[in-house]
């Protein structure tokens, strides 16, 4: 290890470290703009020039490797003079408009100008003016004259997001940051470039001119949108959330968050927030006091139990509810004597009871994603489902040579180097995985699992099996599509076989924010699950934090069941048109920023958080509402004083691993392979339903800026050219789609669109949008006809 | 005709007529003999490098780095592709020697490249030709096709087990693409911006592979070094400054053009060959090595010989051998304004000091030239050049600063006169008399 001296302090430098890294370790601050620990080194801002003994010129600390015996002076007069010289150049064309700049108070240029800038400028010439640009609804590029050309945003696109959406065009003083041919910035990670920008050139469009950074509180929180459980800093003023920023946690989200995590806060202040309890009186919803609404709910439930039996009650929690909320909900339902409770509304196929059901989890720690040698991802639109897992895999593929394979239902570009990318129709997904299982068994010379006799491996499956077998750390991940698939259990069984044969571990990405927490909370059905509670309609439903018409696997079934019920109790932060139609009791509960609670992320990390603002209007934390409901129903075990008390009852601190990870996580399954699951559909059109990233939950659906992005475009019916021809359609023409279920049939009229990434015979129609809510199963058969 | 005049020509010997660029003509002048000799006499790569070292050939692109030494940096034994690049992106104002070399003697460049590739174990080569003179690129492609067909380039050259693929590549006229690492970026299809060094191209060059970049004239000299021997080549020049050199003489001379003379030829001889100062006027100053080299006043220049050492002693650089001659009718403020404008427009925009500083320099000089200067400007110019030089990734910042510093050093009175009197020290009618531009437009 080279030994170097920085400002008189001797230090052992790690092999290959730069002066900047060693100084950082030592706590010596070297001013910089273009350097960022997660990005490649550009060495273009020249702010980090330092003096090195025996070097003729000052050297950039960010790019100069520390070598043995090096003596570095970061504050010598030569170094400071060089730094001041650079600062002068940076400021000559900068507008110096701090008083009206959104970055004011959190601007690296402003901060460093205090230390290295002169009191007055010697620059008497005209300043450069850079025209504003439109990069879409999230990033404001109104004041590009402020740009100091550090190219952090450019490198972020190339290296982290995987797509270069910004570039520096032109030379010399005319250089400017532009989007490619004036297009919008569409990356699901784009907001991070706002954080990276050291000046006020790229600012947050929704936050622009809303507040000054020093007026805002900064409180920690956790994101609910996906199973990463990204750590957040929520900033609020006057009990209104103004902005969300990433909170650095190298083990979870590093220093990034997805745009969904960042901009969804706008939904918290949506006009659709439910702020007063309501009950239905004479067919009309009326605002009432809490006590009245709770009494009404308790009486209603007791009445159903007395008249029809507890089995007529069913409860469904959103998988983004907190651990505490889900636990108390199931406790109320079981207290009343019903076993109809679930938290997996998008699931179709459930493992038969009796199968050991540990919490399905990632199978490893998130940070280990970067160290994998092979990753097989089955059934995931990975970039849009879990942006930060995709980001980690992208880095792994790039820096670690990880062989990433995707078996999916569309050829959406994951923006990373792929080992194999297999695209199949939904009904062929189990067979595609089965081919890999058989190929692996044959390659490993172990008995082929029973049920795979008719399967014939093809070239891609052989290659995938080989990649899993080679030495090193391998994982098989089941994504959102795999768990929402009509044969989800069989896919799980096949993956288990593949794991047994190859030695690769099995993991679940998790299809929503608190899915692992849901398993741990006890909100698993002992009778009807999230599908059978609707296929076999009940008389009373309790809905927690969910919009069933959008968030269930089959909204057609769900709405029909809700419509025929006698009592529909809805605990929700929002009120929707559909709720106005079906709800009997509407209880305004607090979204995640207004309540304390716990999310358990995909790796089992137990992350508790506190409310950052007080609840809006008369909304109350759902765990308190459920506790009072339990009391009103005279049930035992509802006297918790705090959400922590609830959490500790579910996850006793002594059972946690390392004090922060839940125990009892298990992905194992032991069931026979069912050859019937391996038969693909013939002669029908199949639906491929993605859950678009900005429709995925009620909060994000109400975030206006996200709703203006390309990813939030209204759904179309996407088909390959062959499918279009087969259906007698042309791209751009309206198309009538129809799906049937036991509850009847529903249809939607969308625009047909050409997308050759959709497998032949399939129609890609997004779920979770009002335009497609009348349709049925996400991966079921669908009828297509011209209008 | 490649040159207007020469003394003991080597590179341009026998270049008469318009078919000298053809393979047959080159062979008749003794071309490809050196390459044949390598395989006939079983010369090892080490032998070739030793011969080049002996010749003390120094890089003709401007930096003057010993070529043999540069070649020995290539990790010959490393498996995988290794690249040899010929830098024909001749963008330095005042330089136009490679253009005539490529036009009159392209096969010397090709033969030089094949020999260099053999010496360094390079597997692929590119000749990066600037895009402004399209016919040069086309001619090189044609010459290359001839060489390929004759088995001098490609698989198993001359029946040996040595293979070397060579391609022509053209730029689009950015000055910065003549900087070797920006040139590599440009070949890779990226924006031409210099890379931070280290790593140097010899270890991490084109597509991340070991790469050597040499100037066109450097590579064209190689066949002659092998044919006449390193010692003879060195003797054709002067100690530590081996060989002949092409000089592009431009500006206020009677016969502007390229001249091939031995290293160490007195400047006065070169000036004489170029017909002397136009109109018999007095010489005022000379930029001896392309626009980025410091300017040298007339009396000092007349004492110099044309080689790296002598010019360096005079406080300037031989650079690419572009000799810009200015007579007494020249306004030095105006001349510097034009030079600074060039660097202002050609900075790649990557490093702060160069991106912002070159513009600032130009704007100040532009003001002075137009009678808007203030006394502090000279101090500011001096300070800015100090803040640009040595603070950037590549040498463009230095290239922009050196003219400013040298003009201020040698002709400060003209700048002061401009600021105080808001007009030129050289009367405008004198300037007009000396300029065909003004005569033509008057």
mmCIF file of N, CA and C in Angstrom, chain A residues 42-46 49 57-58 60 63 82 85-86 88-90 92-93 122-123 125-126 128 148-149 168-175, chain B residues 174 176 191 193 196 198 344-353 355-360 363-364 367 383-384 387-388 390-393:
data_model
loop_
_atom_site.group_PDB
_atom_site.id
_atom_site.type_symbol
_atom_site.label_atom_id
_atom_site.label_comp_id
_atom_site.label_asym_id
_atom_site.label_seq_id
_atom_site.Cartn_x
_atom_site.Cartn_y
_atom_site.Cartn_z
ATOM 1 N N UNK A 42 -13.889 12.610 -14.907
ATOM 2 C CA UNK A 42 -13.824 13.443 -16.104
ATOM 3 C C UNK A 42 -12.649 14.412 -16.019
ATOM 4 N N UNK A 43 -12.349 14.859 -14.826
ATOM 5 C CA UNK A 43 -11.241 15.801 -14.595
ATOM 6 C C UNK A 43 -11.371 17.055 -15.435
ATOM 7 N N UNK A 44 -12.614 17.501 -15.683
ATOM 8 C CA UNK A 44 -12.761 18.653 -16.567
ATOM 9 C C UNK A 44 -13.017 19.968 -15.848
ATOM 10 N N UNK A 45 -13.489 19.922 -14.582
ATOM 11 C CA UNK A 45 -13.788 21.209 -13.952
ATOM 12 C C UNK A 45 -12.529 21.890 -13.447
ATOM 13 N N UNK A 46 -11.524 21.115 -13.126
ATOM 14 C CA UNK A 46 -10.199 21.589 -12.687
ATOM 15 C C UNK A 46 -10.251 22.286 -11.337
ATOM 16 N N UNK A 49 -7.590 21.084 -8.368
ATOM 17 C CA UNK A 49 -6.141 21.158 -8.561
ATOM 18 C C UNK A 49 -5.437 21.291 -7.212
ATOM 19 N N UNK A 57 3.400 21.181 -12.414
ATOM 20 C CA UNK A 57 2.139 21.912 -12.483
ATOM 21 C C UNK A 57 1.202 21.360 -11.412
ATOM 22 N N UNK A 58 0.190 22.139 -11.017
ATOM 23 C CA UNK A 58 -0.819 21.570 -10.122
ATOM 24 C C UNK A 58 -1.544 20.425 -10.824
ATOM 25 N N UNK A 60 -4.896 17.554 -10.970
ATOM 26 C CA UNK A 60 -6.257 17.333 -10.483
ATOM 27 C C UNK A 60 -6.290 16.162 -9.496
ATOM 28 N N UNK A 63 -8.151 12.786 -10.439
ATOM 29 C CA UNK A 63 -7.685 11.865 -11.484
ATOM 30 C C UNK A 63 -6.254 11.388 -11.247
ATOM 31 N N UNK A 82 -4.389 28.174 -7.857
ATOM 32 C CA UNK A 82 -4.943 27.434 -8.996
ATOM 33 C C UNK A 82 -6.454 27.297 -8.854
ATOM 34 N N UNK A 85 -8.117 30.518 -9.492
ATOM 35 C CA UNK A 85 -8.108 30.810 -10.927
ATOM 36 C C UNK A 85 -9.252 30.100 -11.630
ATOM 37 N N UNK A 86 -9.471 28.821 -11.265
ATOM 38 C CA UNK A 86 -10.558 28.062 -11.873
ATOM 39 C C UNK A 86 -11.900 28.681 -11.489
ATOM 40 N N UNK A 88 -12.578 31.702 -10.793
ATOM 41 C CA UNK A 88 -12.811 32.933 -11.555
ATOM 42 C C UNK A 88 -13.376 32.601 -12.937
ATOM 43 N N UNK A 89 -12.782 31.586 -13.578
ATOM 44 C CA UNK A 89 -13.262 31.205 -14.904
ATOM 45 C C UNK A 89 -14.691 30.669 -14.846
ATOM 46 N N UNK A 90 -14.989 29.899 -13.793
ATOM 47 C CA UNK A 90 -16.336 29.330 -13.691
ATOM 48 C C UNK A 90 -17.385 30.428 -13.550
ATOM 49 N N UNK A 92 -17.196 33.664 -14.663
ATOM 50 C CA UNK A 92 -17.299 34.786 -15.599
ATOM 51 C C UNK A 92 -18.573 34.712 -16.428
ATOM 52 N N UNK A 93 -18.959 33.528 -16.838
ATOM 53 C CA UNK A 93 -20.172 33.427 -17.653
ATOM 54 C C UNK A 93 -21.390 32.963 -16.862
ATOM 55 N N UNK A 122 -13.583 40.650 -12.463
ATOM 56 C CA UNK A 122 -12.786 41.436 -13.395
ATOM 57 C C UNK A 122 -13.341 41.321 -14.801
ATOM 58 N N UNK A 123 -14.342 40.522 -14.947
ATOM 59 C CA UNK A 123 -14.850 40.220 -16.281
ATOM 60 C C UNK A 123 -15.786 41.335 -16.725
ATOM 61 N N UNK A 125 -16.727 41.724 -20.031
ATOM 62 C CA UNK A 125 -17.286 41.451 -21.356
ATOM 63 C C UNK A 125 -18.727 40.961 -21.220
ATOM 64 N N UNK A 126 -19.343 40.705 -22.347
ATOM 65 C CA UNK A 126 -20.712 40.185 -22.319
ATOM 66 C C UNK A 126 -20.721 38.746 -21.842
ATOM 67 N N UNK A 128 -22.204 34.877 -21.609
ATOM 68 C CA UNK A 128 -22.844 33.919 -22.510
ATOM 69 C C UNK A 128 -24.300 33.731 -22.096
ATOM 70 N N UNK A 148 -22.174 24.763 -15.551
ATOM 71 C CA UNK A 148 -20.716 24.900 -15.539
ATOM 72 C C UNK A 148 -20.035 23.738 -16.270
ATOM 73 N N UNK A 149 -20.806 22.968 -17.038
ATOM 74 C CA UNK A 149 -20.248 21.950 -17.938
ATOM 75 C C UNK A 149 -19.456 20.859 -17.215
ATOM 76 N N UNK A 168 -23.150 16.920 -24.319
ATOM 77 C CA UNK A 168 -22.662 18.287 -24.423
ATOM 78 C C UNK A 168 -22.389 18.568 -25.893
ATOM 79 N N UNK A 169 -23.180 19.444 -26.463
ATOM 80 C CA UNK A 169 -23.022 19.762 -27.874
ATOM 81 C C UNK A 169 -22.109 20.973 -28.021
ATOM 82 N N UNK A 170 -21.526 21.103 -29.172
ATOM 83 C CA UNK A 170 -20.688 22.247 -29.549
ATOM 84 C C UNK A 170 -19.383 22.278 -28.768
ATOM 85 N N UNK A 171 -18.546 23.245 -29.187
ATOM 86 C CA UNK A 171 -17.235 23.370 -28.560
ATOM 87 C C UNK A 171 -17.159 24.674 -27.789
ATOM 88 N N UNK A 172 -16.054 24.819 -27.104
ATOM 89 C CA UNK A 172 -15.644 26.078 -26.475
ATOM 90 C C UNK A 172 -16.763 26.698 -25.625
ATOM 91 N N UNK A 173 -16.805 28.020 -25.540
ATOM 92 C CA UNK A 173 -17.826 28.692 -24.739
ATOM 93 C C UNK A 173 -19.239 28.404 -25.238
ATOM 94 N N UNK A 174 -19.347 27.902 -26.465
ATOM 95 C CA UNK A 174 -20.674 27.605 -26.997
ATOM 96 C C UNK A 174 -21.172 26.238 -26.545
ATOM 97 N N UNK A 175 -20.373 25.532 -25.779
ATOM 98 C CA UNK A 175 -20.791 24.206 -25.309
ATOM 99 C C UNK A 175 -22.076 24.331 -24.524
ATOM 100 N N UNK B 174 -12.309 19.616 -36.848
ATOM 101 C CA UNK B 174 -12.084 20.177 -35.520
ATOM 102 C C UNK B 174 -10.578 20.168 -35.235
ATOM 103 N N UNK B 176 -9.121 20.312 -32.472
ATOM 104 C CA UNK B 176 -8.776 19.518 -31.291
ATOM 105 C C UNK B 176 -8.554 18.057 -31.661
ATOM 106 N N UNK B 191 -17.326 12.260 -29.490
ATOM 107 C CA UNK B 191 -16.990 13.666 -29.630
ATOM 108 C C UNK B 191 -15.487 13.814 -29.382
ATOM 109 N N UNK B 193 -12.724 14.886 -27.804
ATOM 110 C CA UNK B 193 -12.277 15.583 -26.606
ATOM 111 C C UNK B 193 -11.081 14.835 -26.049
ATOM 112 N N UNK B 196 -7.886 12.370 -20.264
ATOM 113 C CA UNK B 196 -6.924 12.640 -19.200
ATOM 114 C C UNK B 196 -5.837 11.562 -19.243
ATOM 115 N N UNK B 198 -2.210 10.158 -17.157
ATOM 116 C CA UNK B 198 -2.323 8.772 -17.590
ATOM 117 C C UNK B 198 -3.760 8.258 -17.450
ATOM 118 N N UNK B 344 -10.160 30.468 -29.405
ATOM 119 C CA UNK B 344 -11.475 30.646 -28.788
ATOM 120 C C UNK B 344 -12.488 29.733 -29.472
ATOM 121 N N UNK B 345 -12.414 29.651 -30.788
ATOM 122 C CA UNK B 345 -13.404 28.827 -31.496
ATOM 123 C C UNK B 345 -13.064 27.346 -31.454
ATOM 124 N N UNK B 346 -11.804 27.015 -31.183
ATOM 125 C CA UNK B 346 -11.410 25.615 -31.300
ATOM 126 C C UNK B 346 -11.224 24.891 -29.973
ATOM 127 N N UNK B 347 -11.319 25.591 -28.867
ATOM 128 C CA UNK B 347 -11.268 24.914 -27.568
ATOM 129 C C UNK B 347 -12.387 23.888 -27.534
ATOM 130 N N UNK B 348 -12.109 22.693 -27.040
ATOM 131 C CA UNK B 348 -13.149 21.655 -27.101
ATOM 132 C C UNK B 348 -14.256 21.913 -26.100
ATOM 133 N N UNK B 349 -13.989 22.764 -25.099
ATOM 134 C CA UNK B 349 -15.035 23.103 -24.143
ATOM 135 C C UNK B 349 -15.070 22.194 -22.938
ATOM 136 N N UNK B 350 -14.094 21.332 -22.818
ATOM 137 C CA UNK B 350 -14.113 20.364 -21.725
ATOM 138 C C UNK B 350 -13.619 20.989 -20.412
ATOM 139 N N UNK B 351 -12.407 21.481 -20.377
ATOM 140 C CA UNK B 351 -11.838 22.016 -19.132
ATOM 141 C C UNK B 351 -12.220 23.481 -18.940
ATOM 142 N N UNK B 352 -12.526 23.804 -17.719
ATOM 143 C CA UNK B 352 -12.958 25.160 -17.410
ATOM 144 C C UNK B 352 -11.962 26.242 -17.870
ATOM 145 N N UNK B 353 -10.680 26.156 -17.503
ATOM 146 C CA UNK B 353 -9.787 27.278 -17.823
ATOM 147 C C UNK B 353 -9.705 27.562 -19.322
ATOM 148 N N UNK B 355 -11.988 26.494 -21.749
ATOM 149 C CA UNK B 355 -13.303 26.833 -22.298
ATOM 150 C C UNK B 355 -13.644 28.294 -22.036
ATOM 151 N N UNK B 356 -13.448 28.720 -20.802
ATOM 152 C CA UNK B 356 -13.815 30.084 -20.437
ATOM 153 C C UNK B 356 -12.687 31.057 -20.762
ATOM 154 N N UNK B 357 -11.445 30.587 -20.547
ATOM 155 C CA UNK B 357 -10.298 31.489 -20.667
ATOM 156 C C UNK B 357 -10.005 31.917 -22.095
ATOM 157 N N UNK B 358 -10.105 30.986 -23.051
ATOM 158 C CA UNK B 358 -9.779 31.359 -24.435
ATOM 159 C C UNK B 358 -10.751 32.434 -24.923
ATOM 160 N N UNK B 359 -11.997 32.330 -24.504
ATOM 161 C CA UNK B 359 -12.980 33.331 -24.905
ATOM 162 C C UNK B 359 -12.687 34.679 -24.280
ATOM 163 N N UNK B 360 -12.319 34.622 -23.019
ATOM 164 C CA UNK B 360 -12.024 35.865 -22.312
ATOM 165 C C UNK B 360 -10.816 36.557 -22.954
ATOM 166 N N UNK B 363 -11.838 38.139 -26.200
ATOM 167 C CA UNK B 363 -12.710 39.309 -26.053
ATOM 168 C C UNK B 363 -11.903 40.540 -25.633
ATOM 169 N N UNK B 364 -10.922 40.331 -24.769
ATOM 170 C CA UNK B 364 -10.105 41.470 -24.340
ATOM 171 C C UNK B 364 -9.273 41.989 -25.519
ATOM 172 N N UNK B 367 -11.243 43.839 -27.939
ATOM 173 C CA UNK B 367 -11.554 45.191 -27.456
ATOM 174 C C UNK B 367 -10.363 46.119 -27.704
ATOM 175 N N UNK B 383 -2.319 37.624 -16.415
ATOM 176 C CA UNK B 383 -2.792 36.787 -15.314
ATOM 177 C C UNK B 383 -3.595 35.607 -15.852
ATOM 178 N N UNK B 384 -4.451 35.875 -16.832
ATOM 179 C CA UNK B 384 -5.299 34.800 -17.368
ATOM 180 C C UNK B 384 -4.462 33.700 -18.003
ATOM 181 N N UNK B 387 -3.293 31.464 -15.534
ATOM 182 C CA UNK B 387 -4.319 30.588 -14.974
ATOM 183 C C UNK B 387 -4.774 29.503 -15.951
ATOM 184 N N UNK B 388 -4.450 29.684 -17.214
ATOM 185 C CA UNK B 388 -4.834 28.656 -18.195
ATOM 186 C C UNK B 388 -3.696 27.655 -18.372
ATOM 187 N N UNK B 390 -1.005 25.011 -18.167
ATOM 188 C CA UNK B 390 -0.706 23.938 -17.228
ATOM 189 C C UNK B 390 -1.881 23.536 -16.353
ATOM 190 N N UNK B 391 -3.058 24.065 -16.631
ATOM 191 C CA UNK B 391 -4.202 23.740 -15.776
ATOM 192 C C UNK B 391 -5.237 22.902 -16.516
ATOM 193 N N UNK B 392 -4.908 22.430 -17.700
ATOM 194 C CA UNK B 392 -5.927 21.759 -18.500
ATOM 195 C C UNK B 392 -5.479 20.340 -18.864
ATOM 196 N N UNK B 393 -6.427 19.574 -19.392
ATOM 197 C CA UNK B 393 -6.141 18.181 -19.723
ATOM 198 C C UNK B 393 -5.125 18.100 -20.861
#
